[in-house]
Structure formats: structure tokens, C-alpha cells
mmCIF file of N, CA and C in Angstrom:
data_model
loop_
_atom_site.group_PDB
_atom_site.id
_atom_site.type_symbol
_atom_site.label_atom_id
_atom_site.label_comp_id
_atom_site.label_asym_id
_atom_site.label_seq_id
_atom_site.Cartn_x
_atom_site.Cartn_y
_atom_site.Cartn_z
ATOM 1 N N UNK A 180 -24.580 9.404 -10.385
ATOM 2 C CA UNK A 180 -23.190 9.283 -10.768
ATOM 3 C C UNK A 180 -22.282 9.243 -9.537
ATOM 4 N N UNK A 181 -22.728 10.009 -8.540
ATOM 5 C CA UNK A 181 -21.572 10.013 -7.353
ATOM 6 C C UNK A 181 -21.999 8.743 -6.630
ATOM 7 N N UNK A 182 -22.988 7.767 -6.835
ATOM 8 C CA UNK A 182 -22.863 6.701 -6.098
ATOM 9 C C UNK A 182 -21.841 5.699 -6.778
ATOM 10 N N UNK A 183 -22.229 5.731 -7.943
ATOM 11 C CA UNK A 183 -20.911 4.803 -8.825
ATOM 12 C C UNK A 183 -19.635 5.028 -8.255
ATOM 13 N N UNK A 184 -19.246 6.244 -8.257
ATOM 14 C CA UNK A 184 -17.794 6.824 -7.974
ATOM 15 C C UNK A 184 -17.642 6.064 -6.358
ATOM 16 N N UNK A 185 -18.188 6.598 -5.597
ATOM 17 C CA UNK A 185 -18.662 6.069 -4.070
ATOM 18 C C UNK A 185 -17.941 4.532 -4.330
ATOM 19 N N UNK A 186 -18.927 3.799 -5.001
ATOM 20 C CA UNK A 186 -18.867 2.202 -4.800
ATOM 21 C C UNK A 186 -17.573 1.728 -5.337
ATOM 22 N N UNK A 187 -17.255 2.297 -6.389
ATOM 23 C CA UNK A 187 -15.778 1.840 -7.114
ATOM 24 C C UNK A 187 -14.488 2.524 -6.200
ATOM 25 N N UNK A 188 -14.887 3.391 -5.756
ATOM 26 C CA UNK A 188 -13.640 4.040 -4.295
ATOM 27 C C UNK A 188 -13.699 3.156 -3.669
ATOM 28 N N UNK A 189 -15.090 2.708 -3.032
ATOM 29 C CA UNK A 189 -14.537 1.603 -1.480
ATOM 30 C C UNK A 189 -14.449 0.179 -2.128
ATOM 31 N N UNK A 190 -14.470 -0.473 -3.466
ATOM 32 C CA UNK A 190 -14.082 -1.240 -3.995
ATOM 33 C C UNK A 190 -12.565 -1.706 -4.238
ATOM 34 N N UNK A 191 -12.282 -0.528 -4.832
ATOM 35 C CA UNK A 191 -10.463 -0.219 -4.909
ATOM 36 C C UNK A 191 -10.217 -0.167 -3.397
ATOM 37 N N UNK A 192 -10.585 -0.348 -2.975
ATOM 38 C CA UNK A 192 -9.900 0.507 -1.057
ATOM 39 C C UNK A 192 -10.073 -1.692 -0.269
ATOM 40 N N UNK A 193 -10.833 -1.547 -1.173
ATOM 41 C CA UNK A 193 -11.276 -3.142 -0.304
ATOM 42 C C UNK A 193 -10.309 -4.491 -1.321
ATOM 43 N N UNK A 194 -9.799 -4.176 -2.725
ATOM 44 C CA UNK A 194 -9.018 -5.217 -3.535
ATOM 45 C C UNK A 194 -7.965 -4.602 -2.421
ATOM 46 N N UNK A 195 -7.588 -3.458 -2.364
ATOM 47 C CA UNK A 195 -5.845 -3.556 -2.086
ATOM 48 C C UNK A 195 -5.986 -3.954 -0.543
ATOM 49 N N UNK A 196 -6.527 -3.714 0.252
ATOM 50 C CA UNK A 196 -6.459 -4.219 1.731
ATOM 51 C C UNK A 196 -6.499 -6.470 1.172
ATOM 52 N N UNK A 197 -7.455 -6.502 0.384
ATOM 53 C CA UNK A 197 -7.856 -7.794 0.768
ATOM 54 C C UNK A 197 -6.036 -7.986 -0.027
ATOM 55 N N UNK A 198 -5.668 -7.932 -1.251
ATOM 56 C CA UNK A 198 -4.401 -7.840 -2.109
ATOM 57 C C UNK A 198 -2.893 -7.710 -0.951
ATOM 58 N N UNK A 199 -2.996 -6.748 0.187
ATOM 59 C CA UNK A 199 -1.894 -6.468 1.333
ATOM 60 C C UNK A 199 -1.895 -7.484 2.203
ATOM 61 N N UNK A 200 -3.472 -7.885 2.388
ATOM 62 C CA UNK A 200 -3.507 -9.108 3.559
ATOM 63 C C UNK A 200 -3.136 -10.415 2.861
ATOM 64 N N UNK A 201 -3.355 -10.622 2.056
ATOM 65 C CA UNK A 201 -2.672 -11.931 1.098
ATOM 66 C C UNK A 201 -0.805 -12.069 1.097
ATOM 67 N N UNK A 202 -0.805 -10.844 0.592
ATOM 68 C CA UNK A 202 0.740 -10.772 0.055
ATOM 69 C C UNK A 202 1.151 -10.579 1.855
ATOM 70 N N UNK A 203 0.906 -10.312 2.773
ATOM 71 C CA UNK A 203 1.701 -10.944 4.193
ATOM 72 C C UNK A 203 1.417 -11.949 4.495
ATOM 73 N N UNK A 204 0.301 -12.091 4.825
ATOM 74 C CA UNK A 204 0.413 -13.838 5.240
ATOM 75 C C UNK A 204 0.539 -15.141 4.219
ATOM 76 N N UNK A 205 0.576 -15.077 3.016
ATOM 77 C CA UNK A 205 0.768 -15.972 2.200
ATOM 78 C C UNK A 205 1.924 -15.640 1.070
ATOM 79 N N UNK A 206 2.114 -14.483 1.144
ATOM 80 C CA UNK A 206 3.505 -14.288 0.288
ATOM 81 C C UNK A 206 2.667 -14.147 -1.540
ATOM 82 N N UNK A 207 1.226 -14.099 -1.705
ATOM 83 C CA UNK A 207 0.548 -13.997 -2.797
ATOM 84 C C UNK A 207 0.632 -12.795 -3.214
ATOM 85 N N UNK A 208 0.493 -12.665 -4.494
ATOM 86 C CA UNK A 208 0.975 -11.544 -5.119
ATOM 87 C C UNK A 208 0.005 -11.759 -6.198
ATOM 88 N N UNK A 209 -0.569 -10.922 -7.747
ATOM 89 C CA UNK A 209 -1.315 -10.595 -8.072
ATOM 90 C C UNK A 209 -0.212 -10.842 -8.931
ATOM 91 N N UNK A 210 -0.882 -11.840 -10.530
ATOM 92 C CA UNK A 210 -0.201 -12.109 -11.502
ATOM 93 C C UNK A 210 0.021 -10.806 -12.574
ATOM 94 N N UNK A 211 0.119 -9.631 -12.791
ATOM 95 C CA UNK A 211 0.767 -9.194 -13.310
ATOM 96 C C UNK A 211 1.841 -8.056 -12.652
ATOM 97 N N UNK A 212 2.422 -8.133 -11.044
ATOM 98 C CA UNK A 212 3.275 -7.755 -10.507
ATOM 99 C C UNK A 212 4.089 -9.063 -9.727
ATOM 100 N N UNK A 213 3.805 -10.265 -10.329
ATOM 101 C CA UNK A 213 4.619 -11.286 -9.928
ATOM 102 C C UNK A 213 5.635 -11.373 -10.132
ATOM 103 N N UNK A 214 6.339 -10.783 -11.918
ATOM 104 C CA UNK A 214 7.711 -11.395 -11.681
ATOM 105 C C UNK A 214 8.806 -10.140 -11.269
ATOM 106 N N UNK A 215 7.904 -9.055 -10.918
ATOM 107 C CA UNK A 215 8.910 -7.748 -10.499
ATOM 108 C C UNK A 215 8.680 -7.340 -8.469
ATOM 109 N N UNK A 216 7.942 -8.140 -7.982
ATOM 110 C CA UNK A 216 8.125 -8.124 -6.282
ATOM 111 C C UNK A 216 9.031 -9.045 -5.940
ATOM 112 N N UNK A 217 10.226 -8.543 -5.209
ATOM 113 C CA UNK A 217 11.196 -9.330 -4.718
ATOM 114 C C UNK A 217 10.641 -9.741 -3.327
ATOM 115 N N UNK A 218 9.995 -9.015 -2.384
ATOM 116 C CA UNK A 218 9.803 -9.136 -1.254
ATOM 117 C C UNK A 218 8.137 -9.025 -0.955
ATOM 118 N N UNK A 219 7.870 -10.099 -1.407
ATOM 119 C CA UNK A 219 6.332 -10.001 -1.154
ATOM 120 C C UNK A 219 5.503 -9.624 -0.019
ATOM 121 N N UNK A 220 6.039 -9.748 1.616
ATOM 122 C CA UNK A 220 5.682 -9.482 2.379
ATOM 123 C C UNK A 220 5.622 -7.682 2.857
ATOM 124 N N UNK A 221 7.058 -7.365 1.816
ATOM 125 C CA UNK A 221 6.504 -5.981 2.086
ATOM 126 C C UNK A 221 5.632 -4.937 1.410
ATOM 127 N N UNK A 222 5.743 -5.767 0.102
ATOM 128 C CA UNK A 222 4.419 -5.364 -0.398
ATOM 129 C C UNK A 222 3.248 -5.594 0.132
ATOM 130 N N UNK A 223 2.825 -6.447 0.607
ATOM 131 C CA UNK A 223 1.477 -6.379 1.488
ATOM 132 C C UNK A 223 1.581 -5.445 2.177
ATOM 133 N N UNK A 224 2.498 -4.744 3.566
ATOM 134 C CA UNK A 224 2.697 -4.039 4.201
ATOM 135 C C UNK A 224 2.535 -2.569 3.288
ATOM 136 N N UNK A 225 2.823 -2.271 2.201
ATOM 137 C CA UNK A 225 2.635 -1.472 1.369
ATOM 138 C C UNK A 225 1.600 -1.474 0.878
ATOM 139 N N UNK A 226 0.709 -2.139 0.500
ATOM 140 C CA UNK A 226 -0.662 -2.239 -0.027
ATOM 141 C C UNK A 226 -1.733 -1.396 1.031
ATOM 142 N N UNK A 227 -1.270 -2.566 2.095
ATOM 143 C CA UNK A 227 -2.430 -1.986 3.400
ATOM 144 C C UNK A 227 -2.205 -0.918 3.663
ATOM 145 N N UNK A 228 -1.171 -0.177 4.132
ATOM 146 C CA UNK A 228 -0.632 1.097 4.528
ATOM 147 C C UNK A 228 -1.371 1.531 3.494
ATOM 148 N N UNK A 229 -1.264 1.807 2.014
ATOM 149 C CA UNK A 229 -1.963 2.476 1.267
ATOM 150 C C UNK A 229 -3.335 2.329 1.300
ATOM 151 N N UNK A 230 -3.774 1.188 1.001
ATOM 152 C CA UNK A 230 -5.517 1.530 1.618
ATOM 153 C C UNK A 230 -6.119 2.163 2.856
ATOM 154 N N UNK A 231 -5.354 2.274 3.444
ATOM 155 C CA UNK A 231 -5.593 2.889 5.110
ATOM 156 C C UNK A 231 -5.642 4.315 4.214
ATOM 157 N N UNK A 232 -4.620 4.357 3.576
ATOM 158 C CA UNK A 232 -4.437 6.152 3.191
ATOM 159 C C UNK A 232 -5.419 6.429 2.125
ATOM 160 N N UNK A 233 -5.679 5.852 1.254
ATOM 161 C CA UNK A 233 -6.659 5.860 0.548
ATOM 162 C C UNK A 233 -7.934 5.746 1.047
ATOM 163 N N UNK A 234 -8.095 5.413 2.124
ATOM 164 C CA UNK A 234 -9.776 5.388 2.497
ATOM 165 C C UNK A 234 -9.669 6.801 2.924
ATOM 166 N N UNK A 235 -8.929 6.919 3.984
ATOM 167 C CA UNK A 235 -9.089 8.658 4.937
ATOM 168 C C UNK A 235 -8.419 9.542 3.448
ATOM 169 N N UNK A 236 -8.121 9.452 2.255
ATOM 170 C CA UNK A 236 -8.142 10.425 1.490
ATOM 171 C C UNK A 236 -9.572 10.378 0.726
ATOM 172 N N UNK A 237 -10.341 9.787 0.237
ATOM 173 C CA UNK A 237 -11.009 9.540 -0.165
ATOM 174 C C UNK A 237 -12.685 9.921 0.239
ATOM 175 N N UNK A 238 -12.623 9.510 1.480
ATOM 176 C CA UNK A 238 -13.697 9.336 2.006
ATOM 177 C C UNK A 238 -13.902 10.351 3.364
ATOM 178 N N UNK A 239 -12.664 10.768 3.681
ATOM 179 C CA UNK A 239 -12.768 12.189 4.468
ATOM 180 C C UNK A 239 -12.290 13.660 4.016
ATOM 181 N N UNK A 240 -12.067 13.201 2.986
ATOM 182 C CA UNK A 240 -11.901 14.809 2.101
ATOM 183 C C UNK A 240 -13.019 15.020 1.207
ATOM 184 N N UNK A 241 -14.183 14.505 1.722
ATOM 185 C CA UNK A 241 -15.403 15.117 1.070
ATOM 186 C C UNK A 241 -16.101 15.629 2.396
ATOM 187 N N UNK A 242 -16.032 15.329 3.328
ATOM 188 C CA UNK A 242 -16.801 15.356 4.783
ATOM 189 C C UNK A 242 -16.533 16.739 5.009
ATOM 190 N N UNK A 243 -17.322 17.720 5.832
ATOM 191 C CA UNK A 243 -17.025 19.142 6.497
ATOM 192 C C UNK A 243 -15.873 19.238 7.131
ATOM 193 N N UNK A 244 -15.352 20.707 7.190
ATOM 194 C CA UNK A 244 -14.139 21.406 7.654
ATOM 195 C C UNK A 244 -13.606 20.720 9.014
ATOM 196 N N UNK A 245 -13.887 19.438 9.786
ATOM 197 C CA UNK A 245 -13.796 19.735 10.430
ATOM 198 C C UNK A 245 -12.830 18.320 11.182
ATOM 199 N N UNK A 246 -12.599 17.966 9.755
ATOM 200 C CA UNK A 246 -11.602 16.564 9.382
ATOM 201 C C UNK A 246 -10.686 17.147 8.560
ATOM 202 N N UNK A 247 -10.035 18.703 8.746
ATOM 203 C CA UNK A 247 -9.433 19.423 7.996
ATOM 204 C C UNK A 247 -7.975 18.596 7.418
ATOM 205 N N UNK A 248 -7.091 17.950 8.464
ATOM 206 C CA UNK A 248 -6.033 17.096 8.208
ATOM 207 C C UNK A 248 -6.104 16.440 8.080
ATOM 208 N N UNK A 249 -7.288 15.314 8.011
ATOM 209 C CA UNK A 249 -7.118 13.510 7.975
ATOM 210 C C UNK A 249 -6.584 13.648 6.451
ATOM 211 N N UNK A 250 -7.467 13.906 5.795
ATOM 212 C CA UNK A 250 -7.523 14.011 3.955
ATOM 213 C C UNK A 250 -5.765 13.824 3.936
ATOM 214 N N UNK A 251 -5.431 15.385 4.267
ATOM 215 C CA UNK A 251 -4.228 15.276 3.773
ATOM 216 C C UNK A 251 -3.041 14.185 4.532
ATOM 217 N N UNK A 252 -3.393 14.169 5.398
ATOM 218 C CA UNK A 252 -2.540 12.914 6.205
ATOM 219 C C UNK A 252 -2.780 11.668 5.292
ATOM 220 N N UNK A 253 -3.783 11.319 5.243
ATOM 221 C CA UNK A 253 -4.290 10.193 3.994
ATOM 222 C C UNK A 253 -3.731 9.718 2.907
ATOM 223 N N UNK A 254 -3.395 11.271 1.919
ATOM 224 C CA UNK A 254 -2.757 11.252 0.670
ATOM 225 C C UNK A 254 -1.177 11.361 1.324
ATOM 226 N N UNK A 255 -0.747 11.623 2.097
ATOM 227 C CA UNK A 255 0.913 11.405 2.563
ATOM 228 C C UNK A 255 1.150 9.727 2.977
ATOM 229 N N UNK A 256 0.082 9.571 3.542
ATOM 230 C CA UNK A 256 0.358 7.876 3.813
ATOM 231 C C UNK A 256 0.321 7.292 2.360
ATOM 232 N N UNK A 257 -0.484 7.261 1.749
ATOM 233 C CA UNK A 257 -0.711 6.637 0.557
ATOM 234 C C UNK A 257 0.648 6.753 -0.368
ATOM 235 N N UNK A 258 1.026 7.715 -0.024
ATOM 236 C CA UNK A 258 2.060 8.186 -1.091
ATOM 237 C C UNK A 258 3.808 7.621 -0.377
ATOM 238 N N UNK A 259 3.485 7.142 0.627
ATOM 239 C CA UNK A 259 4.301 6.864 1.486
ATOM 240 C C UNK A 259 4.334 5.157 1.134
ATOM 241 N N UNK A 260 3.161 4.847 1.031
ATOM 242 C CA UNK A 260 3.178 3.266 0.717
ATOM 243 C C UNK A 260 3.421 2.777 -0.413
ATOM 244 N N UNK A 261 3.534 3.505 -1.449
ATOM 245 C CA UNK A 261 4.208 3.473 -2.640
ATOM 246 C C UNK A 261 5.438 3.538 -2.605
ATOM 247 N N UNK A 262 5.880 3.988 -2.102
ATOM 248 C CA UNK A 262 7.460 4.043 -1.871
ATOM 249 C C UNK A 262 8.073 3.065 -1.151
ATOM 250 N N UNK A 263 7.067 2.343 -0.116
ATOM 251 C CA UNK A 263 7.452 0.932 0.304
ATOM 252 C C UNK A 263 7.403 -0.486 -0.541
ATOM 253 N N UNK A 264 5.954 -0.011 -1.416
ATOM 254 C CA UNK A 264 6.099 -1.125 -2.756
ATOM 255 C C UNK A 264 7.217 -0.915 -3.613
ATOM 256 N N UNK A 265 8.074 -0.011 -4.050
ATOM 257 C CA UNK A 265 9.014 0.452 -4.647
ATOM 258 C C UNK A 265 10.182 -0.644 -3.554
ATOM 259 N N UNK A 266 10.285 -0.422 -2.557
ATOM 260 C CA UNK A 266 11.109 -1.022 -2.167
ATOM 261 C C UNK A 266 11.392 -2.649 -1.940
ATOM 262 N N UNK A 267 9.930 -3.068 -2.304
ATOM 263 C CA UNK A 267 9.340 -4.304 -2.147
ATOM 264 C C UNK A 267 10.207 -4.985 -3.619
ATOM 265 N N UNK A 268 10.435 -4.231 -4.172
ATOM 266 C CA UNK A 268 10.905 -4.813 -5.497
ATOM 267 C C UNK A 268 12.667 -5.301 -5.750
ATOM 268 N N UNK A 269 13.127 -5.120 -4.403
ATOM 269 C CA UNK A 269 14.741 -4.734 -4.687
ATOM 270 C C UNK A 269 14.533 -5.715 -3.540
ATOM 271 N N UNK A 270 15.617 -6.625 -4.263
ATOM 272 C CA UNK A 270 16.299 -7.876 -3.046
ATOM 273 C C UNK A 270 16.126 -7.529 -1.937
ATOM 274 N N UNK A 271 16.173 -8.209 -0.835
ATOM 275 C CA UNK A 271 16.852 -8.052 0.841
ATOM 276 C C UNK A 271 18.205 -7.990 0.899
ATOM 277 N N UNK A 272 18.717 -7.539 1.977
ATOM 278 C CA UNK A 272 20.244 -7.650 1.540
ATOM 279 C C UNK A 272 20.358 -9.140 2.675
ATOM 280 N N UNK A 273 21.228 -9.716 2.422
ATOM 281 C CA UNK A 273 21.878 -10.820 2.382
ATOM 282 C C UNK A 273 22.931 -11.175 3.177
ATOM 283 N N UNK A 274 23.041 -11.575 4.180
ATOM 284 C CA UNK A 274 24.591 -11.828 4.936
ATOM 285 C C UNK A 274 26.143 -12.447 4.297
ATOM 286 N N UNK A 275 27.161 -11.588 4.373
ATOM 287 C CA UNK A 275 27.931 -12.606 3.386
ATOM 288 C C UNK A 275 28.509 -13.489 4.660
ATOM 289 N N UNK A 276 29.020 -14.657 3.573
ATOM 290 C CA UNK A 276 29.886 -15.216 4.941
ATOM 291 C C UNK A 276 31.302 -15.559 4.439
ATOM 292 N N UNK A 277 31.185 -15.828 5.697
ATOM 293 C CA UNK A 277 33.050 -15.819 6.005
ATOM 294 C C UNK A 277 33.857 -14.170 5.601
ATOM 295 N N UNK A 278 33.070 -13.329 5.469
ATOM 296 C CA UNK A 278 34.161 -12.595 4.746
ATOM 297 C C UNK A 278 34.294 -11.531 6.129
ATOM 298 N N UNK A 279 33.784 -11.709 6.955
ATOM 299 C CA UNK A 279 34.397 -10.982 8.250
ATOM 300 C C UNK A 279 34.186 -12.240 9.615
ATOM 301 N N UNK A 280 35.423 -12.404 9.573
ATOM 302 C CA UNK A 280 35.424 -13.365 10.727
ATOM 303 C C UNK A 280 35.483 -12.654 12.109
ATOM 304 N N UNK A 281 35.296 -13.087 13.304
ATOM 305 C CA UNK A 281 35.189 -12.179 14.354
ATOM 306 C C UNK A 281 36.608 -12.911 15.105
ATOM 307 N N UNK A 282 36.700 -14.095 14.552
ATOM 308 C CA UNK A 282 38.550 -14.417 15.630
ATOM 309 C C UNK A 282 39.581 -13.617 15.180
ATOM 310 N N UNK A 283 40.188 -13.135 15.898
ATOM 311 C CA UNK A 283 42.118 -12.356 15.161
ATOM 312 C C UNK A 283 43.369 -12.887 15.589
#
């Protein structure tokens, strides 16, 4: 049973890296978060960041005492990259024009 668990962890850890590297360099996104990412590139940046955190939570919080902080550093990144996909969803802001001219 713990090999199943094993294989489906570094499975999930390997869609969202391959899912982060898409959505930066190609702006691809995964059809059922297509029509709610405004900023696709930072969702990739959010994806990967989270698989980074998800592997060192995952896979070094079973290891001996002696990787005492990665784990938890892991689950703070992860939880950190969620909050960048959160942001991935809300426009860029936008330059207005003309409405501050710099001549007086």
C-alpha cells in the first residue's frame, strides 16, 4: 500500500511541475481552470513553486530527524503558491492613458 501512495505522490508532484512548465512558456492552462486564470504565466510560476513544496513536504517528512525543517519549509512554500495561483486569477493592472500627463 505505501508504494501506491509513493507513486501517486511523485505523480501529482510530476502533472503540476510538467502543468507550471506549460502554463510559462506557452501560456497553456488545463481545461477545467481555463476560463477562471487571468494570468497564465503566473500560474505556472505558482504551480512549480508548489511542486517544489510539495515534493520536500512529501517526500522529506517521512525521512529521519535530521531534515527536521525542509518538511515544514515545504508545506509553507506550497501554501505560498496557492496564493500566487489565487492571484493568477485577477487581471494585471493596466496603464491608463492620458489621464496623467507629465507636461504642465
Amino acid at each position: 500500500m505505501h508504494m501506491y501512495l509513493v507513486v501517486l505522490g511523485a505523480l501529482a508532484v510530476t502533472l503540476m511541475a510538467v502543468f507550471g512548465i506549460a502554463g510559462i512558456t506557452t501560456g497553456w492552462v488545463p481545461p477545467p481552470a481555463r476560463g477562471r486564470i487571468a494570468r497564465p504565466g503566473l500560474w505556472g510560476y505558482g504551480q512549480l513553486t508548489g511542486a517544489a513544496g510539495l515534493a520536500l513536504w512529501l517526500f522529506l517528512g517521512v525521512l529521519p530527524a535530521r531534515f527536521d525543517a525542509l518538511p515544514l519549509i515545504g508545506w509553507f512554500v506550497f501554501m505560498g503558491s496557492l496564493g500566487v495561483q489565487t492571484l493568477a486569477r485577477r487581471p494585471g493592472r493596466t496603464a491608463r492613458s492620458g489621464s496623467m500627463s507629465s507636461a504642465s
